[in-house]
Every structure is written in structure tokens, then in C-alpha cells.
Amino acid sequence: MMGNDLDSITGALADLTAPAAPGLADRIFGSWLAAPSRLGAAFVAFTGAGVQFVRSAESVRGDAGAFAEAYRDRFGRPLRPADRAPAGLLGALRGTSAASLQLDLRGLSDFERDVLTATSRIPAGQTRPYGWVAREAGRPRAVRAVGTVLARNPVPLLVPCHRVVRADGLLGDYMFGSAHKEQLLRAEQGNVDEVAALARQGVHFVGSDTTGVVCFPTCPHARRITLAHRHGFRTVGAALVSGYRPCRYCRPAAEVIPAHPDAGSDR
DNA sequence: CCCGTGACACTCC
DNA sequence: TGGAGTGCCACGG
């Protein structure tokens, strides 16, 4: 923690000089600062309710003005320099402590929030396909819409959209470029090369014949299956047919298989 | 309100 | 086997 007496004093003074409700100031402007992240310097905008907007400095050519302009385009308010960072922000940007950081996601649609929430549940170093996020968000067929939402993720790095990948094993696109997507996954100890090698063989799921559980290849359970007991599958269905059940941790398939054959002629 | 637009997925040759 | 074609859904103009 970085608290000290000076911080306490200046914080108390700020409270005295700014007696208005924080919600009022939030309606007039947002606060911004620059901070180190796993993608180099990053610009961060926030309100009293939490972090609202994050962009790598590189993506705006290191121009804080361009960042503020992008913020204004999106949130309709100007930015003002902050004197201190929200609790937990620096650790979260660094990827060391992802917990206890408040996000201000007001203004997003329910669908967008659900997509970001599902995405934030993907552990570091692991990946899930877009279809998985769609299912976890409660709209199993809104796969393309998930991509649209993530392309506009207001808080990349904090909501780890770089962990959402294509079902065919390719990493897919990324707001800051797919090279950075790969870089982030490697930094998180993701088994990027192993997954790619499996995908080239048509394997997208891995099961253990001792536990009868089938996982995504990035699942920690999958990664500790010894070679002798490891079986690859192209689809979850193929694994189920072989008597495997989906891992309850990485959930490569819905617990209850929907399988409503004729649901096309509704309404 | 219709239409075009995607960080996708699945099916066929 | 992989690339084109088609289906998909949420949004914005």
C-alpha cells in the first residue's frame, strides 16, 4: 500500500475543498492519469464510481490530448488531471492484483455489461472462445455481437478481452493488435504454443481418461494431464460421446445440453 | 425502422 | 484441409 500521512492530509483537504457530492463532479468531468501497464504506458480515465476508460499510450500515439478527445467522443465530457490513482488500479494494470478495482460501467447496455462480466471471469493465462462468452452472457447465439462489444471494450487489460479467442485456435483480433494479444497471454504463462500445435491437428479440447473430464486446452486441469492419459478432441460432442463430461471449472459446454432441435419457427 | 456492419462459427466442397 | 459462403445477433445511422 502507498498510504502515508501526507496522502491522508491532502486527501482530507481535498474533501474539505470539494464538499459537493462526488456524483456532481462526475457529471462535469472525468479524471485522468497515465500509468505503467503490461502494454507500456497507458492512459486511464475514471470517476468516483470507478475506472471508465483505458487505452494504451501507443494506441493514441502517446498523445494525452487524443486520449481525452476519444473519451469526450464517447462519454460527452472533458477530462481533468487526477492527483491520485483509484485503489487497485496500478496493480491491475500491471497484472499482479486483479481484484478489488472498481469499474464504472454506467452507460453500457445490459448485453455489454454481461459480456464484460463473463470475460472478466476468464483467469489469467487461460482463453475462452467468443461463443463461450456469448453463452456465459446468456445469449448463446450472439457470438458476433460479443466480438462487437469486445472491440469497443472501454477498459481493456482490466477486463481481459485479450483472453477471448477464436474457436478454431487462432487468437483472433485485438483492439491493440493481435501481436499484443499474444504478448499478454505469454506474459500470463498461457500455453500459447501448445494450443496452437493442438489446433493444427484439429484438437480444440483435451480430456483425461482417468478422470473422464474434458477441458479447454488452457484449463489448468487440462495442462496437468500426463501425456499417457491425454486425449484430444475436435469437439466437445466427440468427447461426450466417448463418455467424458465437461470440466466444471472451464465449462467447455453447458452443463445442461440445450439441444432443442426445432426452435427455428418461433414467434 | 430498415439496413449495413463486425475482434465469430459452422458447413461444405 | 482450408477458404469461401452463409447464418447470426446487437447496435448505430
PDB file of C-alpha atoms (C1' of nucleotides) in Angstrom:
ATOM      1  CA  MET A   1       0.000   0.000   0.000  1.00  0.00           C
ATOM      2  CA  MET A   2       1.168   3.503  -0.647  1.00  0.00           C
ATOM      3  CA  GLY A   3      -0.717   5.439   2.041  1.00  0.00           C
ATOM      4  CA  ASN A   4       1.219   7.787   4.263  1.00  0.00           C
ATOM      5  CA  ASP A   5       0.488  10.783   6.419  1.00  0.00           C
ATOM      6  CA  LEU A   6       0.863  13.236   3.582  1.00  0.00           C
ATOM      7  CA  ASP A   7      -1.635  11.356   1.475  1.00  0.00           C
ATOM      8  CA  SER A   8      -4.077  11.311   4.351  1.00  0.00           C
ATOM      9  CA  ILE A   9      -3.716  15.007   4.896  1.00  0.00           C
ATOM     10  CA  THR A  10      -4.053  16.004   1.280  1.00  0.00           C
ATOM     11  CA  GLY A  11      -6.966  13.627   0.949  1.00  0.00           C
ATOM     12  CA  ALA A  12      -8.688  15.246   3.896  1.00  0.00           C
ATOM     13  CA  LEU A  13      -8.025  18.690   2.468  1.00  0.00           C
ATOM     14  CA  ALA A  14      -9.453  17.645  -0.856  1.00  0.00           C
ATOM     15  CA  ASP A  15     -12.571  16.536   0.931  1.00  0.00           C
ATOM     16  CA  LEU A  16     -12.861  19.918   2.609  1.00  0.00           C
ATOM     17  CA  THR A  17     -12.325  21.908  -0.534  1.00  0.00           C
ATOM     18  CA  ALA A  18     -14.654  19.729  -2.572  1.00  0.00           C
ATOM     19  CA  PRO A  19     -17.697  19.273  -0.389  1.00  0.00           C
ATOM     20  CA  ALA A  20     -20.026  18.647  -3.323  1.00  0.00           C
ATOM     21  CA  ALA A  21     -21.269  15.152  -3.864  1.00  0.00           C
ATOM     22  CA  PRO A  22     -18.824  13.174  -5.994  1.00  0.00           C
ATOM     23  CA  GLY A  23     -21.632  12.401  -8.394  1.00  0.00           C
ATOM     24  CA  LEU A  24     -21.863  16.058  -9.295  1.00  0.00           C
ATOM     25  CA  ALA A  25     -18.228  16.431 -10.270  1.00  0.00           C
ATOM     26  CA  ASP A  26     -18.543  13.157 -12.185  1.00  0.00           C
ATOM     27  CA  ARG A  27     -21.232  14.723 -14.302  1.00  0.00           C
ATOM     28  CA  ILE A  28     -18.986  17.608 -15.242  1.00  0.00           C
ATOM     29  CA  PHE A  29     -15.684  15.933 -15.983  1.00  0.00           C
ATOM     30  CA  GLY A  30     -13.729  12.753 -15.595  1.00  0.00           C
ATOM     31  CA  SER A  31     -10.263  12.372 -14.114  1.00  0.00           C
ATOM     32  CA  TRP A  32      -7.329  11.007 -15.977  1.00  0.00           C
ATOM     33  CA  LEU A  33      -3.765   9.911 -15.416  1.00  0.00           C
ATOM     34  CA  ALA A  34      -1.014   7.942 -17.095  1.00  0.00           C
ATOM     35  CA  ALA A  35       0.260   4.734 -15.526  1.00  0.00           C
ATOM     36  CA  PRO A  36       2.510   1.846 -16.486  1.00  0.00           C
ATOM     37  CA  SER A  37       0.779  -1.253 -17.820  1.00  0.00           C
ATOM     38  CA  ARG A  38       1.777  -4.532 -19.391  1.00  0.00           C
ATOM     39  CA  LEU A  39       1.445  -2.801 -22.752  1.00  0.00           C
ATOM     40  CA  GLY A  40       3.680   0.088 -21.757  1.00  0.00           C
ATOM     41  CA  ALA A  41       2.283   3.389 -20.599  1.00  0.00           C
ATOM     42  CA  ALA A  42      -1.483   3.611 -20.506  1.00  0.00           C
ATOM     43  CA  PHE A  43      -3.985   6.418 -20.147  1.00  0.00           C
ATOM     44  CA  VAL A  44      -6.773   5.845 -17.659  1.00  0.00           C
ATOM     45  CA  ALA A  45      -9.966   7.833 -17.085  1.00  0.00           C
ATOM     46  CA  PHE A  46     -12.132   7.388 -14.026  1.00  0.00           C
ATOM     47  CA  THR A  47     -14.877   8.832 -11.872  1.00  0.00           C
ATOM     48  CA  GLY A  48     -15.696   8.459  -8.221  1.00  0.00           C
ATOM     49  CA  ALA A  49     -17.558   5.294  -9.179  1.00  0.00           C
ATOM     50  CA  GLY A  50     -14.558   3.613 -10.764  1.00  0.00           C
ATOM     51  CA  VAL A  51     -12.419   3.278 -13.855  1.00  0.00           C
ATOM     52  CA  GLN A  52     -14.237   4.172 -17.027  1.00  0.00           C
ATOM     53  CA  PHE A  53     -11.816   4.140 -19.917  1.00  0.00           C
ATOM     54  CA  VAL A  54      -8.368   2.717 -20.654  1.00  0.00           C
ATOM     55  CA  ARG A  55      -6.182   2.985 -23.720  1.00  0.00           C
ATOM     56  CA  SER A  56      -2.529   2.190 -24.258  1.00  0.00           C
ATOM     57  CA  ALA A  57      -0.444   5.276 -24.893  1.00  0.00           C
ATOM     58  CA  GLU A  58       0.796   3.611 -28.041  1.00  0.00           C
ATOM     59  CA  SER A  59      -2.723   3.342 -29.435  1.00  0.00           C
ATOM     60  CA  VAL A  60      -3.105   7.128 -29.232  1.00  0.00           C
ATOM     61  CA  ARG A  61       0.482   7.841 -30.301  1.00  0.00           C
ATOM     62  CA  GLY A  62       1.385   8.886 -26.789  1.00  0.00           C
ATOM     63  CA  ASP A  63      -0.902  11.859 -27.113  1.00  0.00           C
ATOM     64  CA  ALA A  64      -2.887  12.546 -23.948  1.00  0.00           C
ATOM     65  CA  GLY A  65      -4.957  15.053 -25.891  1.00  0.00           C
ATOM     66  CA  ALA A  66      -6.019  12.356 -28.317  1.00  0.00           C
ATOM     67  CA  PHE A  67      -6.980  10.184 -25.382  1.00  0.00           C
ATOM     68  CA  ALA A  68      -9.077  12.980 -23.894  1.00  0.00           C
ATOM     69  CA  GLU A  69     -10.711  13.527 -27.261  1.00  0.00           C
ATOM     70  CA  ALA A  70     -11.593   9.853 -27.562  1.00  0.00           C
ATOM     71  CA  TYR A  71     -13.005   9.994 -24.056  1.00  0.00           C
ATOM     72  CA  ARG A  72     -15.084  13.030 -24.857  1.00  0.00           C
ATOM     73  CA  ASP A  73     -16.423  11.467 -28.033  1.00  0.00           C
ATOM     74  CA  ARG A  74     -17.588   8.535 -26.021  1.00  0.00           C
ATOM     75  CA  PHE A  75     -18.674   9.982 -22.708  1.00  0.00           C
ATOM     76  CA  GLY A  76     -19.526  13.525 -23.698  1.00  0.00           C
ATOM     77  CA  ARG A  77     -17.382  15.156 -21.022  1.00  0.00           C
ATOM     78  CA  PRO A  78     -13.896  16.608 -20.729  1.00  0.00           C
ATOM     79  CA  LEU A  79     -11.085  15.171 -18.672  1.00  0.00           C
ATOM     80  CA  ARG A  80      -9.117  16.754 -15.909  1.00  0.00           C
ATOM     81  CA  PRO A  81      -5.790  15.546 -14.497  1.00  0.00           C
ATOM     82  CA  ALA A  82      -6.058  13.420 -11.376  1.00  0.00           C
ATOM     83  CA  ASP A  83      -3.865  13.772  -8.326  1.00  0.00           C
ATOM     84  CA  ARG A  84      -4.050  10.173  -7.291  1.00  0.00           C
ATOM     85  CA  ALA A  85      -4.962   6.792  -8.720  1.00  0.00           C
ATOM     86  CA  PRO A  86      -8.054   4.803  -7.750  1.00  0.00           C
ATOM     87  CA  ALA A  87      -7.373   1.967  -5.322  1.00  0.00           C
ATOM     88  CA  GLY A  88      -6.127  -1.150  -7.025  1.00  0.00           C
ATOM     89  CA  LEU A  89      -5.571   0.440 -10.404  1.00  0.00           C
ATOM     90  CA  LEU A  90      -1.806   0.198 -10.599  1.00  0.00           C
ATOM     91  CA  GLY A  91      -1.707  -3.447  -9.592  1.00  0.00           C
ATOM     92  CA  ALA A  92      -4.474  -4.298 -12.014  1.00  0.00           C
ATOM     93  CA  LEU A  93      -2.708  -2.596 -14.915  1.00  0.00           C
ATOM     94  CA  ARG A  94       0.441  -4.443 -14.006  1.00  0.00           C
ATOM     95  CA  GLY A  95      -1.496  -7.698 -13.897  1.00  0.00           C
ATOM     96  CA  THR A  96      -0.328  -8.546 -10.391  1.00  0.00           C
ATOM     97  CA  SER A  97      -3.544  -7.977  -8.485  1.00  0.00           C
ATOM     98  CA  ALA A  98      -6.723  -8.105 -10.497  1.00  0.00           C
ATOM     99  CA  ALA A  99      -9.042  -7.912  -7.518  1.00  0.00           C
ATOM    100  CA  SER A 100     -10.860  -5.076  -5.793  1.00  0.00           C
ATOM    101  CA  LEU A 101     -10.752  -2.490  -8.534  1.00  0.00           C
ATOM    102  CA  GLN A 102     -13.969  -0.576  -9.066  1.00  0.00           C
ATOM    103  CA  LEU A 103     -15.128  -0.140 -12.645  1.00  0.00           C
ATOM    104  CA  ASP A 104     -17.608   2.481 -13.738  1.00  0.00           C
ATOM    105  CA  LEU A 105     -19.598   0.753 -16.447  1.00  0.00           C
ATOM    106  CA  ARG A 106     -22.596   3.047 -16.395  1.00  0.00           C
ATOM    107  CA  GLY A 107     -23.943   3.855 -19.796  1.00  0.00           C
ATOM    108  CA  LEU A 108     -23.353   0.395 -21.190  1.00  0.00           C
ATOM    109  CA  SER A 109     -26.216  -1.803 -22.302  1.00  0.00           C
ATOM    110  CA  ASP A 110     -27.138  -4.872 -20.287  1.00  0.00           C
ATOM    111  CA  PHE A 111     -25.675  -7.035 -23.008  1.00  0.00           C
ATOM    112  CA  GLU A 112     -22.395  -5.159 -22.955  1.00  0.00           C
ATOM    113  CA  ARG A 113     -22.121  -5.465 -19.201  1.00  0.00           C
ATOM    114  CA  ASP A 114     -22.935  -9.159 -19.320  1.00  0.00           C
ATOM    115  CA  VAL A 115     -20.250  -9.709 -21.944  1.00  0.00           C
ATOM    116  CA  LEU A 116     -17.646  -7.803 -19.938  1.00  0.00           C
ATOM    117  CA  THR A 117     -18.611  -9.627 -16.746  1.00  0.00           C
ATOM    118  CA  ALA A 118     -18.281 -13.037 -18.388  1.00  0.00           C
ATOM    119  CA  THR A 119     -14.955 -12.003 -19.896  1.00  0.00           C
ATOM    120  CA  SER A 120     -13.631 -10.864 -16.544  1.00  0.00           C
ATOM    121  CA  ARG A 121     -14.149 -14.387 -15.204  1.00  0.00           C
ATOM    122  CA  ILE A 122     -11.523 -15.850 -17.522  1.00  0.00           C
ATOM    123  CA  PRO A 123      -8.447 -16.500 -15.363  1.00  0.00           C
ATOM    124  CA  ALA A 124      -5.038 -15.194 -16.338  1.00  0.00           C
ATOM    125  CA  GLY A 125      -3.186 -17.320 -18.849  1.00  0.00           C
ATOM    126  CA  GLN A 126      -6.374 -19.028 -19.988  1.00  0.00           C
ATOM    127  CA  THR A 127      -8.530 -18.375 -23.021  1.00  0.00           C
ATOM    128  CA  ARG A 128     -12.137 -18.933 -23.995  1.00  0.00           C
ATOM    129  CA  PRO A 129     -13.803 -18.678 -27.394  1.00  0.00           C
ATOM    130  CA  TYR A 130     -16.238 -15.937 -28.308  1.00  0.00           C
ATOM    131  CA  GLY A 131     -19.032 -18.492 -28.286  1.00  0.00           C
ATOM    132  CA  TRP A 132     -18.236 -19.342 -24.681  1.00  0.00           C
ATOM    133  CA  VAL A 133     -18.568 -15.706 -23.669  1.00  0.00           C
ATOM    134  CA  ALA A 134     -21.850 -15.485 -25.554  1.00  0.00           C
ATOM    135  CA  ARG A 135     -23.167 -18.495 -23.676  1.00  0.00           C
ATOM    136  CA  GLU A 136     -21.941 -17.268 -20.300  1.00  0.00           C
ATOM    137  CA  ALA A 137     -23.568 -13.924 -21.021  1.00  0.00           C
ATOM    138  CA  GLY A 138     -26.866 -15.721 -21.541  1.00  0.00           C
ATOM    139  CA  ARG A 139     -27.056 -15.193 -25.317  1.00  0.00           C
ATOM    140  CA  PRO A 140     -25.518 -18.331 -26.760  1.00  0.00           C
ATOM    141  CA  ARG A 141     -26.063 -17.284 -30.370  1.00  0.00           C
ATOM    142  CA  ALA A 142     -24.871 -13.709 -30.043  1.00  0.00           C
ATOM    143  CA  VAL A 143     -21.340 -14.709 -30.944  1.00  0.00           C
ATOM    144  CA  ARG A 144     -20.709 -11.916 -33.402  1.00  0.00           C
ATOM    145  CA  ALA A 145     -22.199  -9.366 -31.075  1.00  0.00           C
ATOM    146  CA  VAL A 146     -19.687 -10.435 -28.448  1.00  0.00           C
ATOM    147  CA  GLY A 147     -16.892  -9.546 -30.839  1.00  0.00           C
ATOM    148  CA  THR A 148     -18.510  -6.193 -31.487  1.00  0.00           C
ATOM    149  CA  VAL A 149     -18.685  -5.474 -27.765  1.00  0.00           C
ATOM    150  CA  LEU A 150     -15.100  -6.518 -27.073  1.00  0.00           C
ATOM    151  CA  ALA A 151     -13.839  -4.426 -29.968  1.00  0.00           C
ATOM    152  CA  ARG A 152     -15.161  -1.469 -28.029  1.00  0.00           C
ATOM    153  CA  ASN A 153     -14.157  -2.640 -24.565  1.00  0.00           C
ATOM    154  CA  PRO A 154     -13.846   0.591 -22.583  1.00  0.00           C
ATOM    155  CA  VAL A 155     -11.446  -0.976 -20.081  1.00  0.00           C
ATOM    156  CA  PRO A 156      -9.021  -3.336 -21.848  1.00  0.00           C
ATOM    157  CA  LEU A 157      -6.461  -5.041 -19.588  1.00  0.00           C
ATOM    158  CA  LEU A 158      -8.812  -4.533 -16.647  1.00  0.00           C
ATOM    159  CA  VAL A 159     -11.491  -6.598 -18.370  1.00  0.00           C
ATOM    160  CA  PRO A 160      -9.221  -9.132 -20.067  1.00  0.00           C
ATOM    161  CA  CYS A 161     -10.680  -9.210 -23.559  1.00  0.00           C
ATOM    162  CA  HIS A 162      -7.293 -10.457 -24.770  1.00  0.00           C
ATOM    163  CA  ARG A 163      -8.274 -13.844 -23.300  1.00  0.00           C
ATOM    164  CA  VAL A 164     -11.173 -14.250 -25.726  1.00  0.00           C
ATOM    165  CA  VAL A 165     -10.048 -16.125 -28.812  1.00  0.00           C
ATOM    166  CA  ARG A 166     -11.449 -17.805 -31.880  1.00  0.00           C
ATOM    167  CA  ALA A 167     -12.897 -21.290 -31.644  1.00  0.00           C
ATOM    168  CA  ASP A 168     -10.587 -22.540 -34.400  1.00  0.00           C
ATOM    169  CA  GLY A 169      -7.476 -21.947 -32.293  1.00  0.00           C
ATOM    170  CA  LEU A 170      -6.413 -18.662 -33.835  1.00  0.00           C
ATOM    171  CA  LEU A 171      -6.090 -15.785 -31.436  1.00  0.00           C
ATOM    172  CA  GLY A 172      -8.368 -13.514 -33.395  1.00  0.00           C
ATOM    173  CA  ASP A 173      -8.218  -9.757 -33.500  1.00  0.00           C
ATOM    174  CA  TYR A 174      -7.437  -7.360 -30.690  1.00  0.00           C
ATOM    175  CA  MET A 175      -8.038  -3.696 -30.107  1.00  0.00           C
ATOM    176  CA  PHE A 176      -4.285  -3.077 -29.833  1.00  0.00           C
ATOM    177  CA  GLY A 177      -3.298  -5.661 -32.437  1.00  0.00           C
ATOM    178  CA  SER A 178      -3.155  -9.441 -32.211  1.00  0.00           C
ATOM    179  CA  ALA A 179       0.598  -9.332 -31.521  1.00  0.00           C
ATOM    180  CA  HIS A 180      -0.143  -7.612 -28.237  1.00  0.00           C
ATOM    181  CA  LYS A 181      -2.871 -10.158 -27.538  1.00  0.00           C
ATOM    182  CA  GLU A 182      -0.306 -12.913 -27.845  1.00  0.00           C
ATOM    183  CA  GLN A 183       2.228 -10.966 -25.807  1.00  0.00           C
ATOM    184  CA  LEU A 184      -0.222 -10.591 -22.944  1.00  0.00           C
ATOM    185  CA  LEU A 185      -1.148 -14.274 -22.948  1.00  0.00           C
ATOM    186  CA  ARG A 186       2.504 -15.292 -22.893  1.00  0.00           C
ATOM    187  CA  ALA A 187       3.199 -12.907 -20.046  1.00  0.00           C
ATOM    188  CA  GLU A 188       0.420 -14.655 -18.147  1.00  0.00           C
ATOM    189  CA  GLN A 189       2.117 -18.024 -18.683  1.00  0.00           C
ATOM    190  CA  GLY A 190      -0.504 -19.098 -21.190  1.00  0.00           C
ATOM    191  CA  ASN A 191       0.358 -22.219 -23.210  1.00  0.00           C
ATOM    192  CA  VAL A 192       0.074 -20.381 -26.479  1.00  0.00           C
ATOM    193  CA  ASP A 193       2.351 -22.637 -28.495  1.00  0.00           C
ATOM    194  CA  GLU A 194       0.835 -25.855 -27.205  1.00  0.00           C
ATOM    195  CA  VAL A 195      -2.672 -24.678 -28.008  1.00  0.00           C
ATOM    196  CA  ALA A 196      -1.614 -23.654 -31.499  1.00  0.00           C
ATOM    197  CA  ALA A 197       0.044 -27.026 -32.087  1.00  0.00           C
ATOM    198  CA  LEU A 198      -3.069 -28.875 -30.962  1.00  0.00           C
ATOM    199  CA  ALA A 199      -5.279 -26.702 -33.146  1.00  0.00           C
ATOM    200  CA  ARG A 200      -3.160 -27.517 -36.177  1.00  0.00           C
ATOM    201  CA  GLN A 201      -4.031 -31.149 -35.514  1.00  0.00           C
ATOM    202  CA  GLY A 202      -7.703 -30.319 -35.257  1.00  0.00           C
ATOM    203  CA  VAL A 203      -7.711 -30.656 -31.476  1.00  0.00           C
ATOM    204  CA  HIS A 204      -9.606 -27.990 -29.553  1.00  0.00           C
ATOM    205  CA  PHE A 205     -10.434 -29.902 -26.370  1.00  0.00           C
ATOM    206  CA  VAL A 206      -8.386 -32.123 -24.116  1.00  0.00           C
ATOM    207  CA  GLY A 207      -9.593 -34.877 -21.789  1.00  0.00           C
ATOM    208  CA  SER A 208      -8.141 -37.232 -19.223  1.00  0.00           C
ATOM    209  CA  ASP A 209      -9.094 -40.898 -19.414  1.00  0.00           C
ATOM    210  CA  THR A 210      -8.511 -41.259 -15.696  1.00  0.00           C
ATOM    211  CA  THR A 211     -10.995 -38.585 -14.669  1.00  0.00           C
ATOM    212  CA  GLY A 212     -13.238 -38.659 -17.716  1.00  0.00           C
ATOM    213  CA  VAL A 213     -13.232 -34.878 -17.789  1.00  0.00           C
ATOM    214  CA  VAL A 214     -12.798 -32.798 -20.924  1.00  0.00           C
ATOM    215  CA  CYS A 215     -11.427 -29.241 -20.829  1.00  0.00           C
ATOM    216  CA  PHE A 216     -10.288 -26.335 -22.913  1.00  0.00           C
ATOM    217  CA  PRO A 217      -6.555 -26.835 -23.552  1.00  0.00           C
ATOM    218  CA  THR A 218      -5.714 -23.761 -21.482  1.00  0.00           C
ATOM    219  CA  CYS A 219      -7.541 -25.047 -18.404  1.00  0.00           C
ATOM    220  CA  PRO A 220      -5.142 -25.796 -15.539  1.00  0.00           C
ATOM    221  CA  HIS A 221      -6.758 -29.227 -15.226  1.00  0.00           C
ATOM    222  CA  ALA A 222      -6.003 -29.971 -18.861  1.00  0.00           C
ATOM    223  CA  ARG A 223      -2.423 -28.804 -18.519  1.00  0.00           C
ATOM    224  CA  ARG A 224      -1.608 -31.279 -15.809  1.00  0.00           C
ATOM    225  CA  ILE A 225      -2.876 -34.355 -17.634  1.00  0.00           C
ATOM    226  CA  THR A 226       0.078 -36.633 -18.288  1.00  0.00           C
ATOM    227  CA  LEU A 227       0.723 -37.494 -21.897  1.00  0.00           C
ATOM    228  CA  ALA A 228      -0.239 -41.151 -21.460  1.00  0.00           C
ATOM    229  CA  HIS A 229      -3.730 -40.268 -20.298  1.00  0.00           C
ATOM    230  CA  ARG A 230      -4.333 -37.284 -22.506  1.00  0.00           C
ATOM    231  CA  HIS A 231      -6.859 -37.439 -25.311  1.00  0.00           C
ATOM    232  CA  GLY A 232      -7.609 -34.724 -27.805  1.00  0.00           C
ATOM    233  CA  PHE A 233     -10.988 -33.983 -29.309  1.00  0.00           C
ATOM    234  CA  ARG A 234     -12.113 -31.793 -32.155  1.00  0.00           C
ATOM    235  CA  THR A 235     -15.436 -31.011 -30.499  1.00  0.00           C
ATOM    236  CA  VAL A 236     -16.933 -31.310 -27.047  1.00  0.00           C
ATOM    237  CA  GLY A 237     -19.603 -33.506 -28.586  1.00  0.00           C
ATOM    238  CA  ALA A 238     -16.991 -36.028 -29.609  1.00  0.00           C
ATOM    239  CA  ALA A 239     -15.716 -36.137 -26.040  1.00  0.00           C
ATOM    240  CA  LEU A 240     -19.198 -36.563 -24.612  1.00  0.00           C
ATOM    241  CA  VAL A 241     -19.861 -39.445 -26.969  1.00  0.00           C
ATOM    242  CA  SER A 242     -16.690 -41.057 -25.646  1.00  0.00           C
ATOM    243  CA  GLY A 243     -18.071 -40.819 -22.129  1.00  0.00           C
ATOM    244  CA  TYR A 244     -16.339 -37.656 -20.974  1.00  0.00           C
ATOM    245  CA  ARG A 245     -18.106 -34.903 -19.110  1.00  0.00           C
ATOM    246  CA  PRO A 246     -17.333 -31.202 -19.436  1.00  0.00           C
ATOM    247  CA  CYS A 247     -14.995 -29.730 -16.833  1.00  0.00           C
ATOM    248  CA  ARG A 248     -16.928 -27.804 -14.221  1.00  0.00           C
ATOM    249  CA  TYR A 249     -14.132 -25.286 -13.937  1.00  0.00           C
ATOM    250  CA  CYS A 250     -13.536 -24.237 -17.546  1.00  0.00           C
ATOM    251  CA  ARG A 251     -17.008 -25.240 -18.770  1.00  0.00           C
ATOM    252  CA  PRO A 252     -16.304 -26.199 -22.377  1.00  0.00           C
ATOM    253  CA  ALA A 253     -20.022 -26.944 -22.738  1.00  0.00           C
ATOM    254  CA  ALA A 254     -23.246 -26.077 -20.992  1.00  0.00           C
ATOM    255  CA  GLU A 255     -24.000 -28.314 -18.049  1.00  0.00           C
ATOM    256  CA  VAL A 256     -27.434 -28.994 -19.417  1.00  0.00           C
ATOM    257  CA  ILE A 257     -27.168 -29.526 -23.102  1.00  0.00           C
ATOM    258  CA  PRO A 258     -29.760 -27.327 -24.807  1.00  0.00           C
ATOM    259  CA  ALA A 259     -30.316 -29.441 -27.906  1.00  0.00           C
ATOM    260  CA  HIS A 260     -33.700 -28.066 -28.816  1.00  0.00           C
ATOM    261  CA  PRO A 261     -33.839 -29.459 -32.328  1.00  0.00           C
ATOM    262  CA  ASP A 262     -36.719 -27.423 -33.713  1.00  0.00           C
ATOM    263  CA  ALA A 263     -36.610 -23.938 -32.255  1.00  0.00           C
ATOM    264  CA  GLY A 264     -36.417 -22.124 -35.542  1.00  0.00           C
ATOM    265  CA  SER A 265     -40.042 -21.401 -36.372  1.00  0.00           C
ATOM    266  CA  ASP A 266     -40.962 -19.422 -33.320  1.00  0.00           C
ATOM    267  CA  ARG A 267     -42.853 -16.198 -32.991  1.00  0.00           C
TER     268      ARG A 267
ATOM    269  C1'  DC B   1     -37.450   1.065 -38.892  1.00  0.00           C
ATOM    270  C1'  DC B   2     -34.588  -0.897 -42.176  1.00  0.00           C
ATOM    271  C1'  DC B   3     -30.092  -1.757 -43.398  1.00  0.00           C
ATOM    272  C1'  DG B   4     -25.254  -2.328 -43.000  1.00  0.00           C
ATOM    273  C1'  DT B   5     -21.605  -3.681 -40.086  1.00  0.00           C
ATOM    274  C1'  DG B   6     -18.449  -6.643 -37.464  1.00  0.00           C
ATOM    275  C1'  DA B   7     -12.192  -8.907 -32.660  1.00  0.00           C
ATOM    276  C1'  DC B   8     -17.284 -15.069 -34.908  1.00  0.00           C
ATOM    277  C1'  DA B   9     -18.821 -20.032 -36.007  1.00  0.00           C
ATOM    278  C1'  DC B  10     -20.106 -23.753 -38.829  1.00  0.00           C
ATOM    279  C1'  DT B  11     -20.676 -26.117 -43.097  1.00  0.00           C
ATOM    280  C1'  DC B  12     -19.249 -27.614 -47.314  1.00  0.00           C
ATOM    281  C1'  DC B  13     -16.593 -28.937 -51.138  1.00  0.00           C
TER     282       DC B  13
ATOM    283  C1'  DT C   1      -7.615 -29.345 -45.424  1.00  0.00           C
ATOM    284  C1'  DG C   2      -8.708 -24.704 -45.641  1.00  0.00           C
ATOM    285  C1'  DG C   3     -11.042 -20.969 -47.666  1.00  0.00           C
ATOM    286  C1'  DA C   4     -15.398 -19.175 -49.242  1.00  0.00           C
ATOM    287  C1'  DG C   5     -20.176 -18.867 -48.209  1.00  0.00           C
ATOM    288  C1'  DT C   6     -23.947 -18.395 -45.031  1.00  0.00           C
ATOM    289  C1'  DG C   7     -26.022 -17.737 -40.620  1.00  0.00           C
ATOM    290  C1'  DC C   8     -26.044 -14.841 -36.508  1.00  0.00           C
ATOM    291  C1'  DC C   9     -27.156 -11.051 -33.243  1.00  0.00           C
ATOM    292  C1'  DA C  10     -26.769  -6.444 -31.108  1.00  0.00           C
ATOM    293  C1'  DC C  11     -26.143  -1.593 -32.449  1.00  0.00           C
ATOM    294  C1'  DG C  12     -25.953   2.663 -34.855  1.00  0.00           C
ATOM    295  C1'  DG C  13     -27.137   5.748 -38.562  1.00  0.00           C
TER     296       DG C  13
END
